[in-house]
Tab-separated table of C-alpha atoms and ligand atoms in Angstrom:
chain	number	residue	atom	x	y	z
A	1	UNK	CA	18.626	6.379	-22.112
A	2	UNK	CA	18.465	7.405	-18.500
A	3	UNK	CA	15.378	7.176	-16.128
A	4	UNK	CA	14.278	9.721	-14.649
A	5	UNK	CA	12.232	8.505	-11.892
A	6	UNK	CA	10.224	11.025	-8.782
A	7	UNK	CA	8.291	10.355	-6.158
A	8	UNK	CA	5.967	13.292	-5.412
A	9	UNK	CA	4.308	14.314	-2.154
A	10	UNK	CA	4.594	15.360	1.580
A	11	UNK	CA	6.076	15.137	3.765
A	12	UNK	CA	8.355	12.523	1.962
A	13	UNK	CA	12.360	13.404	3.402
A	14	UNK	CA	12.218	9.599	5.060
A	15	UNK	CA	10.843	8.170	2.459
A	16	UNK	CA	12.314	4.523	1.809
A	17	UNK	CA	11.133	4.397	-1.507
A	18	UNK	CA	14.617	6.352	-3.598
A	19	UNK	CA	16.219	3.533	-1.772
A	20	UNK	CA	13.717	1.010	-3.019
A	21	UNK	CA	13.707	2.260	-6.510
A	22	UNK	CA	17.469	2.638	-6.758
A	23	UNK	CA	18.092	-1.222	-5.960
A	24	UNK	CA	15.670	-1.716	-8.547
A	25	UNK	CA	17.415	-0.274	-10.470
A	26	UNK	CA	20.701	-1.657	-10.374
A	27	UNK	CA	19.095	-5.451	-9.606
A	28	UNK	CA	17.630	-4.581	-13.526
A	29	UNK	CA	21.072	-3.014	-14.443
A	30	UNK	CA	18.973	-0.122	-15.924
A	31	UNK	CA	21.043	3.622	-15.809
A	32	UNK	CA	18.533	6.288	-13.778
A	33	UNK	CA	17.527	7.682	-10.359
A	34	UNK	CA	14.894	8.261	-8.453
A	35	UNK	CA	14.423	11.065	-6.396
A	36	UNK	CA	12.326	13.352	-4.109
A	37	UNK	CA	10.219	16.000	-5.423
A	38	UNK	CA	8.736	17.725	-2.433
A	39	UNK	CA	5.482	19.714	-2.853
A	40	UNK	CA	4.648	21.183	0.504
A	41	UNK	CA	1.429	22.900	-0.341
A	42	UNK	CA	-1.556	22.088	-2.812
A	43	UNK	CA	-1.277	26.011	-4.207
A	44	UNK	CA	2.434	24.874	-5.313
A	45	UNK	CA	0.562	21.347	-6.899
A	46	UNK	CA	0.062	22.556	-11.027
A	47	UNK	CA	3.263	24.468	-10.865
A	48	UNK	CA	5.182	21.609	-10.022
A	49	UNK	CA	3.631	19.023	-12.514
A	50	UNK	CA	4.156	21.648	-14.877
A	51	UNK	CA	7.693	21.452	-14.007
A	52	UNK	CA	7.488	17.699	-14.458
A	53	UNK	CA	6.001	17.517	-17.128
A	54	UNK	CA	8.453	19.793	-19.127
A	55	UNK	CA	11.473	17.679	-17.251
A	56	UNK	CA	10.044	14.758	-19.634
A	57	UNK	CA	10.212	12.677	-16.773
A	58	UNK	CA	9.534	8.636	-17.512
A	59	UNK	CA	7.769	8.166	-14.671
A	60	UNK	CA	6.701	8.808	-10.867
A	61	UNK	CA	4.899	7.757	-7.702
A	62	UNK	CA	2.765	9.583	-5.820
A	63	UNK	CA	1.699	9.668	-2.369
A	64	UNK	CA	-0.077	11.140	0.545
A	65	UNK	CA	-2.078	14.018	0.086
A	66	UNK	CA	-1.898	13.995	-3.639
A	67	UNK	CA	-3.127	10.616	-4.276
A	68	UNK	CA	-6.423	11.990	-5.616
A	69	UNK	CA	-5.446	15.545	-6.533
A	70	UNK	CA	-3.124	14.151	-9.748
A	71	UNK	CA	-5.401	12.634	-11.413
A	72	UNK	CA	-7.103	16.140	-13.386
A	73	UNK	CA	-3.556	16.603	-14.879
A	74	UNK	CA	-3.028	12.830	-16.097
A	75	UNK	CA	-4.333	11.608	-19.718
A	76	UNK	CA	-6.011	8.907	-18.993
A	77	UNK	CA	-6.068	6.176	-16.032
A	78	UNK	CA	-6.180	2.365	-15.795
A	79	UNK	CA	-9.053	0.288	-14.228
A	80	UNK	CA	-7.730	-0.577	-11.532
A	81	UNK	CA	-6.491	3.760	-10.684
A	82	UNK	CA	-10.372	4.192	-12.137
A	83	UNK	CA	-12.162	1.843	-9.767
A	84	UNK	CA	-9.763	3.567	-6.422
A	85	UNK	CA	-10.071	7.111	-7.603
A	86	UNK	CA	-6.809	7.428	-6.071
A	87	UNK	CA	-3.236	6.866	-8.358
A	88	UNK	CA	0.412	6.074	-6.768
A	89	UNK	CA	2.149	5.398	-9.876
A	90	UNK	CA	2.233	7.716	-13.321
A	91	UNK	CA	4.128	6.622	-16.457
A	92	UNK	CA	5.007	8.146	-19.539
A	93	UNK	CA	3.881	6.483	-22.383
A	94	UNK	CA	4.436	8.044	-25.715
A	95	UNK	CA	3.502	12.092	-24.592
A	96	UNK	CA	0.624	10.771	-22.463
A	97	UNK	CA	0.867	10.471	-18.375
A	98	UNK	CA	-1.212	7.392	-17.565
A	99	UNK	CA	-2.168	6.836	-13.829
A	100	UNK	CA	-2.086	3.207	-12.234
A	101	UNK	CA	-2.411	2.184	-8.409
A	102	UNK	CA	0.128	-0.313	-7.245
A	103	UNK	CA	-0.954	-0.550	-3.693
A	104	UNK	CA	-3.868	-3.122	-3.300
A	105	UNK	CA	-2.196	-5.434	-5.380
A	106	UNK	CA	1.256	-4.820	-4.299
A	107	UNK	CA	-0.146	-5.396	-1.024
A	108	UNK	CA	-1.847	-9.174	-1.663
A	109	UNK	CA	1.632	-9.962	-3.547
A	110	UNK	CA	3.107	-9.045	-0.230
A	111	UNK	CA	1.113	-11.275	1.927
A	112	UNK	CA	1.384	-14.065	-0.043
A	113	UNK	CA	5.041	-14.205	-0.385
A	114	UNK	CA	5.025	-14.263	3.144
A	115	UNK	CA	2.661	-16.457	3.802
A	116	UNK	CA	2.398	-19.638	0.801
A	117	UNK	CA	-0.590	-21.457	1.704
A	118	UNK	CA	-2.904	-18.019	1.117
A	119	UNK	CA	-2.079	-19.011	-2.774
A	120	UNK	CA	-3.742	-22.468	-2.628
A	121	UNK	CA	-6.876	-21.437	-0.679
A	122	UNK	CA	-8.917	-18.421	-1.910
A	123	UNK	CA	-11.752	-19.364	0.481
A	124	UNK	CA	-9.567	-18.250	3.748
A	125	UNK	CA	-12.219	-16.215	5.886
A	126	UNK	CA	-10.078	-12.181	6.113
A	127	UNK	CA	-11.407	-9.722	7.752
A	128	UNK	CA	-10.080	-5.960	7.232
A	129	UNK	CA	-10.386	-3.563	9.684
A	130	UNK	CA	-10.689	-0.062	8.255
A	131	UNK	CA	-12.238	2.010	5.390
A	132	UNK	CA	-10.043	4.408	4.083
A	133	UNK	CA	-8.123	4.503	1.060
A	134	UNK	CA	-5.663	1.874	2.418
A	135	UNK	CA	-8.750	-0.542	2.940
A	136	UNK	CA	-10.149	0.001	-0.716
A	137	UNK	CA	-6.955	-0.564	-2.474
A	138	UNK	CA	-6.578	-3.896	-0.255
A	139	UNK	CA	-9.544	-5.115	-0.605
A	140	UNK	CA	-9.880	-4.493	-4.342
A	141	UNK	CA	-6.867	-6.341	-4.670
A	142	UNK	CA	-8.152	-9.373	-2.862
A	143	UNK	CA	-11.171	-9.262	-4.679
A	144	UNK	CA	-9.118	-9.095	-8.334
A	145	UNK	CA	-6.865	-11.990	-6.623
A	146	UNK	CA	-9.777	-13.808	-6.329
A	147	UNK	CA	-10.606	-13.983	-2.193
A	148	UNK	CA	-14.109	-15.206	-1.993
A	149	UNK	CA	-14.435	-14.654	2.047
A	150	UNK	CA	-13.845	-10.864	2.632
A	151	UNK	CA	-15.762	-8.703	5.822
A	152	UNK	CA	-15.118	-5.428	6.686
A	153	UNK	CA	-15.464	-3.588	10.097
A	154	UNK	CA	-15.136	0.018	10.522
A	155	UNK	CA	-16.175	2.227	13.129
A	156	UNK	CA	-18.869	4.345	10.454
A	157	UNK	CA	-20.147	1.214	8.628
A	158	UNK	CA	-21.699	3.436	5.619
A	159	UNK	CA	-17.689	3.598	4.498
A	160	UNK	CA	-17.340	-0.066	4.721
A	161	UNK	CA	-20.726	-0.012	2.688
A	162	UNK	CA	-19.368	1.844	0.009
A	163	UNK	CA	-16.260	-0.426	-0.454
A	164	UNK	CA	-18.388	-3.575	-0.791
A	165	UNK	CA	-20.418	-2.557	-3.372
A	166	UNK	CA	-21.098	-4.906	-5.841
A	167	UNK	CA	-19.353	-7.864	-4.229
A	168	UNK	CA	-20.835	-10.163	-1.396
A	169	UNK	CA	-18.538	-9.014	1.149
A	170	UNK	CA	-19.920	-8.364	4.259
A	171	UNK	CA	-19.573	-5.282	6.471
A	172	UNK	CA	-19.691	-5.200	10.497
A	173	UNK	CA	-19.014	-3.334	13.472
A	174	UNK	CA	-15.847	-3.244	15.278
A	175	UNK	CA	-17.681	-4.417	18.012
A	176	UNK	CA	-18.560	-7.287	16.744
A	177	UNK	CA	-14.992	-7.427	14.820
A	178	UNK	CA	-13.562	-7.882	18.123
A	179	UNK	CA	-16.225	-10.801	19.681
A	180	UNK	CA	-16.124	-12.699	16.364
A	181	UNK	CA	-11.986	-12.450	15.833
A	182	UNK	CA	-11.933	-16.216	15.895
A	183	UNK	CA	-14.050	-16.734	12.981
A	184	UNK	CA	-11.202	-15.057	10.884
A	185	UNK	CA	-7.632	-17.425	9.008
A	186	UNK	CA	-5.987	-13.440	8.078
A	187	UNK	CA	-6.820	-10.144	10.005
A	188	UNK	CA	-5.681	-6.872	8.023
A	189	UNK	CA	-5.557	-3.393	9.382
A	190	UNK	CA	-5.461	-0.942	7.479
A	191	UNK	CA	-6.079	1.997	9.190
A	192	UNK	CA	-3.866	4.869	10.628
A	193	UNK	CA	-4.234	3.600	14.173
A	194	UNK	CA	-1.023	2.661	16.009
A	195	UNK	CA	0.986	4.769	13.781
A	196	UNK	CA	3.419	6.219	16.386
A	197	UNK	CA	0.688	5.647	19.034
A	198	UNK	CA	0.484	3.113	21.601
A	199	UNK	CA	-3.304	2.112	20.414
A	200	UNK	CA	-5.210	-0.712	18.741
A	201	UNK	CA	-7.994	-0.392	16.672
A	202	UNK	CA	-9.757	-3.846	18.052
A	203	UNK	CA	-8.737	-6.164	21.035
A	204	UNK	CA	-7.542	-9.578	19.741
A	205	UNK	CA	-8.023	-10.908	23.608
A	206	UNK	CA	-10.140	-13.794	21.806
A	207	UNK	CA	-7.249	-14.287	18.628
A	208	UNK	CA	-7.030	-18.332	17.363
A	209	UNK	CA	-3.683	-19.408	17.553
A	210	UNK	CA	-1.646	-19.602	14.128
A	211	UNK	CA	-4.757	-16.880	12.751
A	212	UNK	CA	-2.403	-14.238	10.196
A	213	UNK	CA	-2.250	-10.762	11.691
A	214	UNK	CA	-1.218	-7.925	8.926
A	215	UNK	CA	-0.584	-4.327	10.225
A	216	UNK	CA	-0.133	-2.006	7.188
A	217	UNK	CA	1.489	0.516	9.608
A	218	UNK	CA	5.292	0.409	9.779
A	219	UNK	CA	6.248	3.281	12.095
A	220	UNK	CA	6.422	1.274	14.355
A	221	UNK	CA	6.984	-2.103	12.908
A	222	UNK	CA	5.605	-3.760	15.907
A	223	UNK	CA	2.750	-2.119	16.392
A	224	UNK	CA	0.506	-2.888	20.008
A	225	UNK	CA	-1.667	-4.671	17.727
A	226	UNK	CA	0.803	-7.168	16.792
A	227	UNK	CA	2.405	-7.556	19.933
A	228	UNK	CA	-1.227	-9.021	21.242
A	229	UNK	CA	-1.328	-11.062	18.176
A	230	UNK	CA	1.873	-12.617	18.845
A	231	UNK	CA	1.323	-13.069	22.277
A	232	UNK	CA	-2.277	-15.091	21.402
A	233	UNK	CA	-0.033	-16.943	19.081
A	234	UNK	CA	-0.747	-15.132	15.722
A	235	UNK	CA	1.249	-15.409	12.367
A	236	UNK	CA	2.740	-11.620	12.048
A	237	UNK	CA	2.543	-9.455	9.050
A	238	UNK	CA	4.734	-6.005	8.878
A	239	UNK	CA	3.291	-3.296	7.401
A	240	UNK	CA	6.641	-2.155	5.465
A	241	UNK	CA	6.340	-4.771	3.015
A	242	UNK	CA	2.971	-3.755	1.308
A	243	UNK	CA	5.522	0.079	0.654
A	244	UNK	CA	8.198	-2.623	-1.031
A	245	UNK	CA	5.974	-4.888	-2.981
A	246	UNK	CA	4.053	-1.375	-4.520
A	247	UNK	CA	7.257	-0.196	-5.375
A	248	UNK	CA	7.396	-3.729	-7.692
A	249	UNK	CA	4.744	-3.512	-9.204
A	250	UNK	CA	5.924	0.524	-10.401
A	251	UNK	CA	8.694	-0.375	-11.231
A	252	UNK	CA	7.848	-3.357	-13.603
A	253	UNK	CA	4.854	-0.721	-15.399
A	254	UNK	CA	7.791	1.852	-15.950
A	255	UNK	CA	10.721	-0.899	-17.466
A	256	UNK	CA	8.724	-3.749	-17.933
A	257	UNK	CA	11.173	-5.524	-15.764
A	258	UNK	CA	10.178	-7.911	-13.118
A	259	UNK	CA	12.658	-7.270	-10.248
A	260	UNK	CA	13.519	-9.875	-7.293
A	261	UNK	CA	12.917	-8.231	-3.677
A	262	UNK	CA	14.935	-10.975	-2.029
A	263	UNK	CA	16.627	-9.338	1.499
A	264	UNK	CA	15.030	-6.424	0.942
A	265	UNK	CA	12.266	-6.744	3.208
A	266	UNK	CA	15.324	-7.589	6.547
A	267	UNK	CA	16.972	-4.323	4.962
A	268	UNK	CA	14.360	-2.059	5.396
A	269	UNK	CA	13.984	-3.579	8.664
A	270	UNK	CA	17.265	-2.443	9.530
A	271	UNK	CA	16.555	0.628	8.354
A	272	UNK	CA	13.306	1.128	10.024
A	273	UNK	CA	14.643	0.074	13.128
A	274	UNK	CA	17.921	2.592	13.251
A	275	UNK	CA	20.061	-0.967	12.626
A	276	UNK	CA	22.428	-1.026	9.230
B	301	LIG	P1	-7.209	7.271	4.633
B	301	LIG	O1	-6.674	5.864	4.571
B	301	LIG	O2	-8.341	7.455	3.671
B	301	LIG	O3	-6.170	8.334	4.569
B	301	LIG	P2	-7.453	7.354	7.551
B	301	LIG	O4	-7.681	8.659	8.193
B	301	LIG	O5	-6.159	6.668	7.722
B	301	LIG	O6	-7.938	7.471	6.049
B	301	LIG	O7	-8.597	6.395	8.091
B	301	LIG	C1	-8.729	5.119	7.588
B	301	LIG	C2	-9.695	4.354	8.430
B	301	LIG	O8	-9.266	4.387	9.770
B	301	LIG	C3	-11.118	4.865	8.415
B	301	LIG	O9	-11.905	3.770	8.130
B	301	LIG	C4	-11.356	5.346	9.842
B	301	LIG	O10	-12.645	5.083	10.358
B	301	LIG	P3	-13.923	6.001	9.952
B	301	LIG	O11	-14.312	5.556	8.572
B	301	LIG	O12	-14.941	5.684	10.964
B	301	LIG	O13	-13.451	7.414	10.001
B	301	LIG	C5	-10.384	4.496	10.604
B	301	LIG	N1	-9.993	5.119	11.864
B	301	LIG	C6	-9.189	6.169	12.039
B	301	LIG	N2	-9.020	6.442	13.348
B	301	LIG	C7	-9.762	5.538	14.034
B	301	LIG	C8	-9.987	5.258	15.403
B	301	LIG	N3	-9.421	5.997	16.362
B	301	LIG	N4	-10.799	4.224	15.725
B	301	LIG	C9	-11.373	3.477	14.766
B	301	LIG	N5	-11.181	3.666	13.440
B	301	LIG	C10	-10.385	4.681	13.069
């Protein structure tokens, strides 16, 4: 049998992800494609499932805006979709469409390839910076990974707030983000700040040396925040690794098949970069 694979959302024409999904699959040596299903406007939204749905498709990810907007039209949702209210990944399984979200753990997975030693030690001190649906999904996953240490800062703490709930993570200002930056081993942004803007969301002036710095923006790859980081002597993080690593985790719920990323991460590099 053939998969047939969509991603669904927009704007979504430079999306790496059919490139993603199609070395998938050929590293599993499974027959399929993945491709783009553009929806350009919510009005177009049931029509288009509609169309999916009758295309018998095996599975697809979504992404921005219709993260939350799916989940009415899927038949039922895992915990971890449940506890985001927010799904990137739907399978077929038997004739229902089950929602998942890939993207806080995908994410950990991510920074812990990259960085080993975050395996051994689950009481590193990380601060995230942010409280949108980037942050939840991130710091669910840390939580679920078992990261005892988490604080958040965002700029309207009552967000951060509702994150935290029912953990004994800690939510602060920026402000104090920024005075306190040494007390932190991993630093992880997560919000839309820098994204093809010369801007940081906190000054790392006072940045320990050899402290992890994780942008989850990718466009660009070195974003101003990680250019101070690297100048205070800061491990660096790319964002476009937390898009690969999701991708993973999608792709082993749809074939069951756990595929190896190895020089994937340097070709998307190239890619994101203009390079070949
Ligand atoms: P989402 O991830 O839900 O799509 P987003 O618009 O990317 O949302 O915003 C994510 C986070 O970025 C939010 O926590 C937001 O702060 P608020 O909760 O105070 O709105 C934060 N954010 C966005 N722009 C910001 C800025 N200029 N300065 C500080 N924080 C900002």
């Amino acid at each position: 049998m053939r998969l047939n694979l969509k991603l669904i959302g927009y704007p979504i024409k430079h999306s790496l992800s059919p490139w993603i999904q199609s070395t998938f699959l050929e590293r599993a040596g499974i027959e399929g494609s993945y491709t783009l299903h553009e929806i350009p406007n919510e009005e177009l939204f049931a029509e288009e499932i509609k169309k999916l749905r009758e295309a018998e498709v095996n599975g697809f990810n979504v992404t921005v805006p219709y993260k939350q907007t799916i989940i009415p039209y899927l038949d039922r949702l895992d915990i971890t979709a449940e506890r985001m209210g927010a799904v990137n990944t739907v399978s077929l399984e038997g004739k229902e469409w089950v929602g998942y979200n890939t993207d806080g753990i995908g994410y950990v997975q991510a920074l812990r390839d990259k960085f080993p030693d975050l395996s051994s030690n689950m009481d590193v001190s990380i601060l995230i910076l942010g409280a949108g649906g980037a942050a939840r999904g991130i710091f669910h996953g840390l939580v679920q990974t078992g990261y005892k240490k988490l604080t958040l800062a965002n700029r309207t703490k009552s967000k951060g707030e509702d994150i935290i709930k029912g953990t004994n993570a800690s939510v602060i200002t920026l402000a104090e983000a920024e005075k306190n930056i040494a007390a932190y081993d991993v630093i992880i942004q997560t919000s839309s700040v820098g994204m093809n803007e010369q801007k940081q969301i906190i000054d790392l002036s006072d940045l320990r040396e050899g402290t992890i710095v994780s942008d989850i923006v990718y466009q660009p790859l070195m974003t101003q925040l990680l250019k101070q980081a690297e100048e205070k002597g800061g491990r660096l993080h790319y964002g476009h690794t937390m898009l690969l690593y999701q991708a993973r985790e999608a792709f082993e719920i749809w074939t069951d098949k756990r595929v190896d990323v190895t020089g994937m991460s340097e070709a998307m590099i190239a890619r994101l970069t203009g390079g070949k």
